[in-house]
Amino acid sequence: MDSPGYNCFVDKDKMDAAIQDLGPKELSCTELQELKQLARQGYWAQSHALRGKVYQRLIRDIPCRTVTPDASVYSDIVGKIVGKHSSSCLPLPEFVDNTQVPSYCLNARGEGAVRKILLCLANQFPDISFCPALPAVVALLLHYSIDEAECFEKACRILACNDPGRRLIDQSFLAFESSCMTFGDLVNKYCQAAHKLMVAVSEDVLQVYADWQRWLFGELPLCYFARVFDVFLVEGYKVLYRVALAILKFFHKVRAGQPLESDSVKQDIRTFVRDIAKTVSPEKLLEKAFAIRLFSRKEIQLLQMANEKALKQKGITVKQKRFYFQCEGHEPTLLLIKTTQKEVCGAYLSTDWSERNKFGGKLGFFGTGECFVFRLQPEVQRYEWVVIKHPELTKPPPLMAAEPTAPLSHSASSDPADRLSPFLAARHFNLPSKTESMFMAGGSDCLIVGGGGGQALYIDGDLNRGRTSHCDTFNNQPLCSENFLIAAVEAWGFQDPDTQ
């Protein structure tokens, strides 16, 4: 068995001095009110040993389902699930949505252990469909567990909580999305100055607020996140809203007088949170969080219920599977989108989405002139590559024009249209600008079809929101409402039978 404490999972050279065994060693109180005060004051924050004992006690007392997996279950299943894979190369479960696992000063063994535990949690909780906060929770709990099995058991108890009045971690896309809407409602009510700034600089303010859990579960430095988690285990979900509101208040105070760009405000807040130690201490952050008045658990529950009801009425209940994971290996693909307004549009995409990887993680366009976009509801309309209808925009490169074998023509006609083939990539043509050849692009945060002056389709990384506008590549009109919510996404893939 691994040695007690965090010695086997943590890179001690990276550990923040704030998390060391410098404080008290015992906790005698049992009353909830006293625990609240001690947690908010950081009573056990300076003692790793005491925090470990407190976490063990608080998590043990969580009311859970009758059958909740424990440490012995982990020992039984981990070998079968992980197999011979290297821990560092293990995939993340679908429900974490490709979330980056925070390192939280873990060493290579610790980072691998987080992935193993997440896969075992996915095996034991098949009903979880969306839970991007879980990697951060597991990574933190690993600090206060004697081995992987104990960490697994702690995470299981948090996930298996069956107290209807005690919300802990969102485990479905509906719960997550409604919490983002609830956070937006709370910002509008309790952080009006920050809300006005967000509305002024954001094309879609809900996209900014949809990031609120990432601020806490991933971007906050370890010593801050641990302090938040201390209080969260005692007081529950409302603590998360309070701290996120406090973060937004501090961000507004620091950045109110500085220019903000709409396309970077999400990243600006993430950067601010990562570097929050330059601005505010953990104590000041929590002090600000609990200084917000007229803020009750009942209010949060009512907002959450109302937002869940609204989402269900719009048909938004299920997180889509990872788009690229489903589509890679297929060429071409047909993308269909149904909005919550019952509009239907889409795109025919010529090239395997795996091509996006050649840009080294950066967003870059690829594809060929075979791509086109279309609208089906409320009326049918198709927009193909602008060069096909307007060949005067281009001419073949001199080298290719001189090659009799170049696949640019099928006749001796001098008509430029006869020499153009949409099956060729944009590099085969001399174009006056790149805007006529922006066919398709994809990254972790978005998927784009068409570019130049706008985008025919822009879909966010959650496959939940999108926008459409005229673009130079297809010379199209907006394919549906310019800003839309997605009710359903379908992707149809095709393969050459000779390659199967």
Coordinates of C-alpha atoms in Angstrom, one line a residue:
M1 CA 0.0 0.0 0.0
D2 CA 1.2 3.5 -0.8
S3 CA 2.5 5.5 2.1
P4 CA 0.1 7.8 3.9
G5 CA -0.4 11.4 2.8
Y6 CA 0.5 12.8 -0.6
N7 CA 4.1 11.8 -0.8
C8 CA 3.6 9.2 -3.5
F9 CA 1.4 11.3 -5.8
V10 CA 2.7 14.8 -5.4
D11 CA 5.8 16.6 -6.8
K12 CA 6.8 18.3 -3.5
D13 CA 9.0 20.8 -5.4
K14 CA 5.9 22.2 -7.0
M15 CA 3.8 22.3 -3.8
D16 CA 2.7 25.7 -2.6
A17 CA 4.0 26.6 0.8
A18 CA 0.5 27.4 1.8
I19 CA -0.4 23.7 1.9
Q20 CA 2.0 22.3 4.5
D21 CA 1.6 20.7 8.0
L22 CA 1.9 24.0 9.9
G23 CA -1.5 24.1 11.6
P24 CA -3.5 22.2 14.2
K25 CA -3.7 18.5 14.1
E26 CA -7.1 17.8 15.6
L27 CA -10.7 18.9 15.1
S28 CA -13.1 18.3 18.0
C29 CA -16.2 20.1 17.0
T30 CA -19.2 18.3 15.4
E31 CA -21.8 21.1 15.1
L32 CA -22.5 22.2 11.5
Q33 CA -22.5 25.9 12.4
E34 CA -19.1 25.7 14.0
L35 CA -17.7 23.6 11.1
K36 CA -19.0 26.3 8.7
Q37 CA -17.0 29.0 10.6
L38 CA -13.9 26.9 10.8
A39 CA -14.0 26.0 7.1
R40 CA -14.5 29.6 6.0
Q41 CA -11.7 30.7 8.3
G42 CA -9.3 28.1 6.9
Y43 CA -8.8 26.4 10.2
W44 CA -7.4 23.2 8.6
A45 CA -5.9 24.8 5.5
Q46 CA -2.4 25.0 7.0
S47 CA -2.4 21.3 8.0
H48 CA -2.3 18.7 5.4
A49 CA -2.9 15.9 7.9
L50 CA -5.9 17.7 9.5
R51 CA -7.4 18.5 6.1
G52 CA -7.1 14.8 5.2
K53 CA -8.9 13.8 8.4
V54 CA -11.7 16.4 7.9
Y55 CA -12.3 15.4 4.3
Q56 CA -12.5 11.8 5.3
R57 CA -15.1 12.6 8.0
L58 CA -17.2 15.0 5.8
I59 CA -17.3 12.7 2.9
R60 CA -18.0 9.7 5.1
D61 CA -21.1 11.5 6.4
I62 CA -22.6 12.2 2.9
P63 CA -25.9 10.3 2.6
C64 CA -25.4 7.9 -0.3
R65 CA -27.2 5.3 -2.4
T66 CA -27.6 2.0 -0.6
V67 CA -25.0 0.4 -2.9
T68 CA -22.1 2.8 -3.4
P69 CA -18.8 1.5 -4.7
D70 CA -15.9 1.5 -2.2
A71 CA -12.2 1.0 -2.2
S72 CA -12.4 -2.8 -2.6
V73 CA -14.4 -2.4 -5.8
Y74 CA -11.6 -0.3 -7.2
S75 CA -9.1 -3.0 -6.5
D76 CA -11.3 -5.5 -8.2
I77 CA -11.9 -3.5 -11.4
V78 CA -8.9 -1.2 -12.1
G79 CA -6.8 -3.9 -13.7
K80 CA -9.6 -5.0 -16.0
I81 CA -10.4 -1.5 -17.1
V82 CA -7.0 0.0 -17.5
G83 CA -5.4 -3.2 -18.9
K84 CA -1.9 -2.8 -20.3
H85 CA -2.3 0.8 -21.2
S86 CA 0.2 3.3 -19.8
S87 CA -1.5 5.5 -17.2
S88 CA -0.3 8.7 -18.9
C89 CA -1.9 7.6 -22.2
L90 CA -5.3 6.6 -20.9
P91 CA -8.2 8.3 -22.6
L92 CA -10.6 10.4 -20.5
P93 CA -14.2 9.3 -20.1
E94 CA -16.7 10.9 -22.5
F95 CA -18.6 12.7 -19.7
V96 CA -15.6 15.0 -18.8
D97 CA -15.9 16.6 -22.3
N98 CA -12.2 16.5 -23.1
T99 CA -11.6 18.7 -20.0
Q100 CA -7.9 19.3 -19.2
V101 CA -7.0 17.5 -16.0
P102 CA -5.5 20.1 -13.6
S103 CA -2.1 19.0 -12.5
Y104 CA -2.4 20.5 -8.9
C105 CA 1.2 19.7 -8.2
L106 CA 0.8 16.0 -8.9
N107 CA 3.8 14.1 -10.2
A108 CA 3.6 11.8 -13.3
R109 CA 2.3 8.9 -11.1
G110 CA -0.4 11.1 -9.6
E111 CA -1.6 12.4 -13.0
G112 CA -1.8 8.9 -14.3
A113 CA -3.8 7.9 -11.2
V114 CA -6.4 10.6 -11.9
R115 CA -7.1 9.1 -15.3
K116 CA -7.3 5.6 -13.9
I117 CA -9.8 6.7 -11.2
L118 CA -11.9 8.6 -13.7
L119 CA -12.2 5.5 -16.0
C120 CA -13.2 3.4 -13.0
L121 CA -15.8 6.0 -12.0
A122 CA -17.2 6.0 -15.5
N123 CA -17.5 2.2 -15.3
Q124 CA -19.4 2.3 -11.9
F125 CA -21.6 5.3 -12.8
P126 CA -22.9 4.7 -16.3
D127 CA -25.7 7.2 -15.7
I128 CA -23.3 10.1 -15.6
S129 CA -23.5 11.9 -19.0
F130 CA -21.7 15.2 -18.4
C131 CA -19.4 16.0 -15.5
P132 CA -16.5 18.3 -16.5
A133 CA -15.8 19.2 -12.8
L134 CA -14.8 15.7 -11.9
P135 CA -11.1 15.7 -13.0
A136 CA -10.4 18.6 -10.7
V137 CA -12.2 17.0 -7.7
V138 CA -10.3 13.7 -8.2
A139 CA -7.0 15.4 -8.6
L140 CA -7.6 17.3 -5.3
L141 CA -8.8 14.3 -3.4
L142 CA -5.7 12.3 -4.4
H143 CA -3.7 14.7 -2.2
Y144 CA -5.7 13.5 0.8
S145 CA -5.9 9.8 0.1
I146 CA -3.5 7.1 1.1
D147 CA -3.9 5.4 -2.3
E148 CA -5.9 5.4 -5.5
A149 CA -8.6 3.1 -4.0
E150 CA -9.4 5.5 -1.2
C151 CA -9.5 8.4 -3.6
F152 CA -11.9 6.5 -5.8
E153 CA -14.2 5.7 -2.7
K154 CA -14.3 9.4 -1.8
A155 CA -15.3 10.4 -5.3
C156 CA -17.9 7.7 -5.4
R157 CA -19.6 9.0 -2.2
I158 CA -19.7 12.6 -3.7
L159 CA -21.3 11.2 -6.9
A160 CA -23.7 8.9 -5.1
C161 CA -25.2 11.5 -2.8
N162 CA -28.9 10.9 -2.6
D163 CA -30.0 13.8 -0.3
P164 CA -32.5 15.7 -2.5
G165 CA -31.7 18.9 -0.6
R166 CA -28.0 18.6 -1.0
R167 CA -26.7 19.3 -4.5
L168 CA -23.0 18.5 -5.0
I169 CA -21.7 18.0 -8.6
D170 CA -23.6 18.3 -11.9
Q171 CA -23.7 14.9 -13.6
S172 CA -25.8 15.7 -16.7
F173 CA -25.7 18.3 -19.5
L174 CA -29.2 19.5 -18.4
A175 CA -28.0 20.1 -14.9
F176 CA -24.8 21.8 -16.1
E177 CA -26.5 24.0 -18.6
S178 CA -29.2 25.1 -16.2
S179 CA -26.5 25.9 -13.6
C180 CA -24.8 28.2 -16.2
M181 CA -28.2 30.0 -16.8
T182 CA -28.7 30.2 -13.0
F183 CA -25.2 31.8 -12.6
G184 CA -26.2 34.3 -15.3
D185 CA -29.3 35.2 -13.4
L186 CA -27.3 35.6 -10.2
V187 CA -24.7 37.8 -11.9
N188 CA -27.5 40.0 -13.3
K189 CA -29.0 40.4 -9.8
Y190 CA -25.9 40.6 -7.6
C191 CA -23.1 41.8 -9.9
Q192 CA -24.9 44.4 -12.0
A193 CA -21.8 46.4 -12.9
A194 CA -19.9 43.3 -14.0
H195 CA -22.9 42.1 -15.9
K196 CA -23.2 45.4 -17.8
L197 CA -19.5 45.1 -18.8
M198 CA -20.0 41.5 -19.9
V199 CA -23.0 42.5 -22.0
A200 CA -21.1 45.4 -23.6
V201 CA -18.1 43.3 -24.6
S202 CA -19.6 39.9 -25.4
E203 CA -21.4 38.8 -28.5
D204 CA -23.1 36.2 -26.4
V205 CA -22.9 36.8 -22.7
L206 CA -24.2 33.3 -21.9
Q207 CA -21.1 31.9 -23.5
V208 CA -19.0 33.8 -20.9
Y209 CA -21.2 32.6 -18.0
A210 CA -21.1 29.0 -19.4
D211 CA -17.4 29.1 -18.3
W212 CA -18.1 29.7 -14.6
Q213 CA -17.4 26.2 -13.4
R214 CA -14.1 26.1 -15.3
W215 CA -12.9 29.1 -13.3
L216 CA -13.3 27.0 -10.1
F217 CA -12.6 23.4 -11.3
G218 CA -9.4 23.9 -13.3
E219 CA -8.2 27.5 -13.5
L220 CA -8.0 28.4 -9.8
P221 CA -4.6 27.6 -8.3
L222 CA -4.5 24.6 -6.0
C223 CA -4.4 26.5 -2.7
Y224 CA -7.4 28.6 -3.7
F225 CA -9.4 25.6 -5.0
A226 CA -8.6 23.6 -1.8
R227 CA -10.0 26.5 0.3
V228 CA -13.2 26.6 -1.8
F229 CA -13.5 22.8 -1.6
D230 CA -13.2 23.0 2.2
V231 CA -16.3 25.1 2.5
F232 CA -18.1 23.3 -0.4
L233 CA -17.9 20.0 1.5
V234 CA -19.6 21.6 4.5
E235 CA -22.1 24.0 2.9
G236 CA -22.8 22.6 -0.6
Y237 CA -23.3 23.9 -4.1
K238 CA -24.2 27.5 -3.3
V239 CA -20.6 28.1 -2.2
L240 CA -19.5 27.6 -5.9
Y241 CA -21.9 30.3 -7.1
R242 CA -20.7 32.7 -4.4
V243 CA -17.0 32.2 -5.2
A244 CA -17.6 32.5 -9.0
L245 CA -19.6 35.8 -8.4
A246 CA -16.7 37.0 -6.2
I247 CA -14.2 36.2 -9.0
L248 CA -16.3 38.2 -11.5
K249 CA -16.5 41.1 -9.1
F250 CA -12.7 41.2 -8.7
F251 CA -12.2 40.8 -12.5
H252 CA -14.5 43.7 -13.1
K253 CA -12.7 45.9 -10.5
V254 CA -9.3 45.2 -12.1
R255 CA -10.3 45.3 -15.8
A256 CA -13.2 47.8 -15.8
G257 CA -10.9 50.6 -17.0
Q258 CA -9.1 48.5 -19.6
P259 CA -10.2 47.7 -23.2
L260 CA -11.7 44.2 -23.6
E261 CA -12.3 42.4 -26.9
S262 CA -15.4 40.4 -27.4
D263 CA -13.5 37.4 -28.9
S264 CA -11.1 37.2 -25.9
V265 CA -13.1 38.0 -22.8
K266 CA -13.5 34.3 -21.9
Q267 CA -9.8 33.8 -22.2
D268 CA -9.2 37.1 -20.3
I269 CA -11.2 35.8 -17.3
R270 CA -9.5 32.4 -17.4
T271 CA -6.1 34.1 -17.3
F272 CA -7.2 36.4 -14.5
V273 CA -8.3 33.4 -12.5
R274 CA -5.0 31.5 -13.1
D275 CA -3.1 34.6 -11.9
I276 CA -5.5 35.5 -9.2
A277 CA -2.7 35.5 -6.6
K278 CA -1.5 38.8 -8.1
T279 CA -4.8 40.4 -7.1
V280 CA -6.4 38.8 -4.1
S281 CA -5.7 36.2 -1.4
P282 CA -7.8 33.1 -0.8
E283 CA -9.1 34.7 2.4
K284 CA -10.2 37.9 0.6
L285 CA -11.8 35.8 -2.2
L286 CA -13.9 33.9 0.4
E287 CA -14.6 37.1 2.3
K288 CA -16.0 38.7 -0.8
A289 CA -18.0 35.6 -1.6
F290 CA -19.8 35.5 1.7
A291 CA -20.3 39.3 1.8
I292 CA -23.0 39.0 -0.9
R293 CA -26.3 39.4 0.9
L294 CA -29.9 38.2 0.3
F295 CA -28.6 35.0 -1.2
S296 CA -30.3 31.8 -0.2
R297 CA -30.2 28.1 -1.1
K298 CA -34.0 28.3 -1.8
E299 CA -33.4 31.1 -4.3
I300 CA -30.8 28.9 -6.1
Q301 CA -33.1 25.9 -6.2
L302 CA -36.0 27.9 -7.6
L303 CA -33.8 29.4 -10.3
Q304 CA -32.3 26.0 -11.1
M305 CA -35.7 24.4 -11.4
A306 CA -37.1 27.1 -13.7
N307 CA -34.1 27.0 -16.0
E308 CA -34.2 23.2 -16.2
K309 CA -37.8 23.4 -17.2
A310 CA -37.1 26.0 -19.8
L311 CA -34.3 23.9 -21.3
K312 CA -36.5 20.8 -21.4
Q313 CA -39.2 22.8 -23.2
K314 CA -36.6 23.7 -25.8
G315 CA -35.4 20.2 -26.2
I316 CA -31.9 20.7 -24.7
T317 CA -31.4 17.8 -22.4
V318 CA -28.5 15.7 -23.6
K319 CA -24.9 16.6 -24.2
Q320 CA -23.8 15.6 -27.7
K321 CA -21.0 13.1 -28.0
R322 CA -17.6 14.4 -29.1
F323 CA -18.1 15.5 -32.7
Y324 CA -14.6 14.8 -33.9
F325 CA -14.3 11.4 -32.2
Q326 CA -17.4 10.3 -34.1
C327 CA -16.5 11.8 -37.4
E328 CA -12.7 11.1 -37.8
G329 CA -12.0 8.4 -40.4
H330 CA -15.0 9.4 -42.5
E331 CA -14.7 11.4 -45.7
P332 CA -16.9 13.2 -46.7
T333 CA -19.3 14.0 -43.8
L334 CA -22.8 15.5 -43.8
L335 CA -23.6 17.8 -40.9
L336 CA -27.2 18.5 -40.0
I337 CA -28.4 21.0 -37.4
K338 CA -31.8 21.6 -35.9
T339 CA -32.3 24.7 -33.9
T340 CA -34.6 25.2 -31.0
Q341 CA -36.7 27.3 -33.4
K342 CA -37.1 24.2 -35.6
E343 CA -34.9 25.6 -38.3
V344 CA -32.8 23.0 -40.1
C345 CA -29.5 23.7 -41.9
G346 CA -26.1 22.1 -42.4
A347 CA -23.0 21.5 -44.5
Y348 CA -21.5 18.9 -46.8
L349 CA -17.8 18.7 -45.8
S350 CA -15.4 17.1 -48.1
T351 CA -12.4 16.3 -45.9
D352 CA -11.7 14.0 -42.9
W353 CA -11.8 16.1 -39.7
S354 CA -8.5 14.5 -38.7
E355 CA -6.9 17.1 -41.1
R356 CA -7.4 19.7 -38.4
N357 CA -4.6 18.1 -36.4
K358 CA -1.9 19.2 -38.9
F359 CA -2.1 22.8 -37.6
G360 CA -0.5 21.8 -34.2
G361 CA -3.5 22.6 -32.1
K362 CA -4.2 26.0 -33.7
L363 CA -7.3 26.8 -35.7
G364 CA -6.7 26.5 -39.4
F365 CA -8.8 26.0 -42.5
F366 CA -8.7 23.0 -44.7
G367 CA -11.0 21.2 -47.2
T368 CA -11.8 21.5 -50.9
G369 CA -14.3 23.3 -53.1
E370 CA -16.6 20.3 -52.9
C371 CA -17.8 21.7 -49.6
F372 CA -21.1 23.5 -49.6
V373 CA -23.7 24.8 -47.0
F374 CA -27.4 24.6 -47.1
R375 CA -30.7 25.4 -45.5
L376 CA -33.7 22.9 -45.4
Q377 CA -36.2 24.7 -43.1
P378 CA -38.0 27.0 -43.4
E379 CA -37.1 26.8 -47.1
V380 CA -34.5 24.9 -49.2
Q381 CA -31.4 26.8 -50.3
R382 CA -27.9 25.6 -51.3
Y383 CA -24.7 27.7 -51.4
E384 CA -21.6 26.2 -53.1
W385 CA -18.1 27.4 -53.4
V386 CA -18.1 31.0 -54.8
V387 CA -15.3 30.1 -57.3
I388 CA -17.5 27.5 -59.1
K389 CA -20.0 30.2 -60.1
H390 CA -17.4 32.9 -60.5
P391 CA -14.3 31.3 -62.1
E392 CA -13.0 34.8 -62.9
L393 CA -11.9 35.0 -59.3
T394 CA -9.1 32.6 -60.0
K395 CA -6.7 31.1 -62.6
P396 CA -4.7 27.9 -62.4
P397 CA -1.1 28.3 -61.2
P398 CA 1.3 28.6 -64.1
L399 CA 3.0 25.3 -63.3
M400 CA -0.2 23.4 -63.2
A401 CA -1.5 25.1 -66.4
A402 CA 1.5 23.9 -68.2
E403 CA 1.1 20.3 -67.1
P404 CA -1.0 18.3 -69.6
T405 CA -1.7 15.7 -66.8
A406 CA -3.0 18.2 -64.3
P407 CA -6.7 17.4 -63.5
L408 CA -8.0 20.8 -64.2
S409 CA -9.8 20.1 -67.4
H410 CA -11.7 17.4 -69.2
S411 CA -11.9 19.1 -72.6
A412 CA -10.0 21.5 -74.8
S413 CA -12.5 24.3 -74.1
S414 CA -11.0 27.7 -73.3
D415 CA -13.9 28.5 -71.0
P416 CA -12.3 28.9 -67.5
A417 CA -15.2 27.1 -65.9
D418 CA -14.3 24.0 -67.7
R419 CA -10.8 24.1 -66.1
L420 CA -12.0 24.4 -62.5
S421 CA -12.7 21.3 -60.4
P422 CA -14.1 21.7 -56.9
F423 CA -12.4 18.3 -56.1
L424 CA -9.1 20.2 -55.8
A425 CA -7.9 21.9 -52.6
A426 CA -7.6 25.7 -52.6
R427 CA -3.8 25.4 -53.0
H428 CA -4.4 24.4 -56.6
F429 CA -5.8 27.8 -57.5
N430 CA -4.4 31.4 -57.5
L431 CA -6.9 33.3 -55.4
P432 CA -6.8 37.0 -54.8
S433 CA -7.3 36.4 -51.1
K434 CA -7.7 33.5 -48.7
T435 CA -11.2 34.4 -47.8
E436 CA -12.6 32.5 -50.8
S437 CA -11.0 29.2 -49.6
M438 CA -12.0 29.0 -46.0
F439 CA -13.9 25.7 -46.2
M440 CA -13.8 24.0 -42.7
A441 CA -11.9 24.4 -39.4
G442 CA -12.2 22.8 -36.0
G443 CA -10.7 23.1 -32.6
S444 CA -11.6 22.2 -29.0
D445 CA -13.7 25.4 -28.6
C446 CA -15.5 25.6 -31.9
L447 CA -16.3 24.2 -35.3
I448 CA -16.4 26.6 -38.4
V449 CA -17.6 26.2 -41.9
G450 CA -16.9 29.0 -44.3
G451 CA -15.0 32.2 -43.7
G452 CA -14.1 35.7 -44.9
G453 CA -16.2 38.6 -43.7
G454 CA -18.2 36.2 -41.5
Q455 CA -18.8 32.5 -41.0
A456 CA -21.5 30.4 -42.7
L457 CA -21.6 28.2 -39.5
Y458 CA -19.9 28.7 -36.2
I459 CA -20.7 26.1 -33.5
D460 CA -19.3 26.2 -30.0
G461 CA -17.3 23.4 -28.5
D462 CA -20.4 22.2 -26.6
L463 CA -22.4 21.8 -29.8
N464 CA -25.0 23.8 -28.0
R465 CA -24.9 27.3 -29.4
G466 CA -24.1 28.7 -32.8
R467 CA -24.3 31.6 -35.2
T468 CA -24.5 32.1 -38.9
S469 CA -23.8 34.9 -41.3
H470 CA -22.7 35.8 -44.8
C471 CA -19.2 34.6 -45.7
D472 CA -17.0 35.1 -48.8
T473 CA -16.3 31.4 -49.3
F474 CA -19.9 30.5 -50.1
N475 CA -21.4 34.0 -50.7
N476 CA -24.3 32.8 -48.6
Q477 CA -27.1 34.4 -46.7
P478 CA -27.5 33.4 -43.0
L479 CA -28.6 29.8 -42.9
C480 CA -31.0 30.3 -40.0
S481 CA -31.4 32.8 -37.1
E482 CA -28.1 34.5 -36.8
N483 CA -27.6 33.4 -33.2
F484 CA -29.2 30.1 -32.4
L485 CA -29.4 27.3 -29.8
I486 CA -29.0 23.8 -31.1
A487 CA -31.7 21.2 -30.3
A488 CA -30.0 18.4 -32.2
V489 CA -26.9 17.6 -34.3
E490 CA -26.5 14.8 -36.7
A491 CA -23.3 13.9 -38.6
W492 CA -23.4 11.3 -41.4
G493 CA -20.1 9.9 -42.4
F494 CA -19.1 8.1 -45.6
Q495 CA -16.1 5.9 -46.5
D496 CA -14.7 4.7 -49.7
P497 CA -15.5 0.9 -49.7
D498 CA -12.1 0.2 -51.2
T499 CA -10.4 1.7 -48.1
Q500 CA -12.3 -0.3 -45.5

